[in-house]
Tab-separated table of C-alpha atoms in Angstrom:
chain	number	residue	atom	x	y	z
H	15	UNK	CA	-65.536	-27.126	5.687
H	16	UNK	CA	-64.469	-29.809	7.830
H	17	UNK	CA	-67.939	-29.320	9.950
H	18	UNK	CA	-67.655	-25.560	10.220
H	19	UNK	CA	-69.578	-23.157	8.384
H	20	UNK	CA	-67.500	-21.045	6.184
H	21	UNK	CA	-68.696	-17.687	4.634
H	22	UNK	CA	-67.156	-17.010	1.178
H	23	UNK	CA	-67.753	-13.561	-0.740
H	24	UNK	CA	-68.118	-14.015	-4.347
H	25	UNK	CA	-69.373	-11.756	-7.005
H	26	UNK	CA	-72.166	-13.038	-9.549
H	27	UNK	CA	-69.954	-12.875	-12.715
H	28	UNK	CA	-69.715	-16.467	-14.150
H	29	UNK	CA	-66.588	-17.282	-16.416
H	30	UNK	CA	-68.156	-17.782	-19.914
H	31	UNK	CA	-66.777	-18.458	-23.588
H	32	UNK	CA	-68.035	-17.440	-26.753
H	33	UNK	CA	-69.432	-20.586	-28.769
H	34	UNK	CA	-71.830	-20.140	-31.866
H	35	UNK	CA	-72.362	-16.732	-31.386
H	36	UNK	CA	-73.599	-17.338	-27.670
H	37	UNK	CA	-71.791	-17.065	-24.200
H	38	UNK	CA	-71.443	-20.466	-22.383
H	39	UNK	CA	-70.257	-20.865	-19.279
H	40	UNK	CA	-66.709	-22.556	-19.185
H	41	UNK	CA	-66.972	-24.697	-16.417
H	42	UNK	CA	-70.411	-25.820	-15.264
H	43	UNK	CA	-72.840	-27.197	-18.100
H	44	UNK	CA	-76.808	-26.993	-17.748
H	45	UNK	CA	-79.747	-27.998	-19.780
H	46	UNK	CA	-80.345	-25.109	-21.961
H	47	UNK	CA	-83.564	-26.573	-23.153
H	48	UNK	CA	-85.338	-24.841	-20.414
H	49	UNK	CA	-86.427	-21.054	-20.673
H	50	UNK	CA	-84.940	-20.295	-17.384
H	51	UNK	CA	-81.531	-21.174	-15.857
H	52	UNK	CA	-80.967	-21.116	-12.329
H	53	UNK	CA	-77.951	-19.107	-11.240
H	54	UNK	CA	-77.302	-20.629	-8.058
H	55	UNK	CA	-75.327	-23.841	-9.159
H	56	UNK	CA	-72.950	-21.547	-10.905
H	57	UNK	CA	-72.642	-19.554	-7.760
H	58	UNK	CA	-71.937	-22.513	-5.512
H	59	UNK	CA	-69.416	-23.859	-7.781
H	60	UNK	CA	-67.563	-20.432	-7.900
H	61	UNK	CA	-67.473	-20.377	-4.165
H	62	UNK	CA	-66.080	-23.791	-4.032
H	63	UNK	CA	-63.317	-22.643	-6.660
H	64	UNK	CA	-62.541	-19.615	-4.188
H	65	UNK	CA	-62.224	-22.080	-1.416
H	66	UNK	CA	-59.892	-24.421	-3.221
H	67	UNK	CA	-58.186	-21.572	-4.991
H	68	UNK	CA	-59.221	-22.375	-8.854
H	69	UNK	CA	-62.014	-24.189	-11.008
H	70	UNK	CA	-59.404	-26.611	-11.984
H	71	UNK	CA	-58.722	-27.756	-8.576
H	72	UNK	CA	-62.462	-28.847	-8.418
H	73	UNK	CA	-61.750	-31.506	-11.056
H	74	UNK	CA	-60.225	-33.796	-8.585
H	75	UNK	CA	-63.314	-33.766	-6.419
H	76	UNK	CA	-66.258	-36.071	-6.423
H	77	UNK	CA	-70.157	-35.629	-5.802
H	78	UNK	CA	-69.686	-37.623	-2.697
H	79	UNK	CA	-66.890	-34.723	-1.435
H	80	UNK	CA	-69.424	-32.234	-2.207
H	81	UNK	CA	-72.453	-33.682	-0.481
H	82	UNK	CA	-69.950	-34.279	2.753
H	83	UNK	CA	-68.861	-30.785	2.956
H	84	UNK	CA	-72.150	-29.362	2.263
H	85	UNK	CA	-74.131	-31.608	4.743
H	86	UNK	CA	-71.485	-32.452	7.059
H	87	UNK	CA	-72.544	-36.034	7.171
H	88	UNK	CA	-70.868	-39.333	6.130
H	89	UNK	CA	-71.700	-40.059	2.678
H	90	UNK	CA	-71.745	-43.753	1.201
H	91	UNK	CA	-72.112	-45.219	-2.249
H	92	UNK	CA	-74.724	-47.989	-2.805
H	93	UNK	CA	-74.450	-50.049	-6.149
H	94	UNK	CA	-78.036	-51.450	-6.807
H	95	UNK	CA	-78.283	-54.218	-9.245
H	96	UNK	CA	-81.611	-55.241	-10.559
H	97	UNK	CA	-81.943	-57.994	-8.398
H	98	UNK	CA	-80.965	-56.042	-5.239
H	99	UNK	CA	-83.806	-53.738	-6.164
H	100	UNK	CA	-86.289	-56.553	-6.230
H	101	UNK	CA	-85.147	-58.103	-3.119
H	102	UNK	CA	-85.694	-54.509	-1.705
H	103	UNK	CA	-89.006	-54.084	-2.965
H	104	UNK	CA	-90.071	-57.657	-1.743
H	105	UNK	CA	-88.787	-56.988	1.686
H	106	UNK	CA	-90.536	-53.754	1.892
H	107	UNK	CA	-93.509	-54.851	0.606
H	108	UNK	CA	-94.023	-57.675	3.140
H	109	UNK	CA	-93.090	-55.622	6.196
C-alpha cells in the first residue's frame, strides 16, 4: 500500500449465501460454467477487505485503484474509438 509491501493474514473461508440449494460467494461473482474455479480472486478480495476494514468499503474503489495498489505503477485510462484503433493499426503497420 502506498508503494510499500504489506503482509495480510487471512483464512480461506469465503462468505457465502445459499441460493437455489447452492452456496454462492456473497461479494465476488465468477463464471460458474467452468468445472474448476480458482480461489485466489476470493482470497485477494478478502485481503483487501481486511485492509480496508470491510467488504462494503471496497464498493467505492475502482479497477484503477486496485491496479495501482497491486503494481505501484501509475494507471491511465485510454478510451479507444473504432477510428482511433484504425489509426493505430495504420501507424504501426507502416513502421
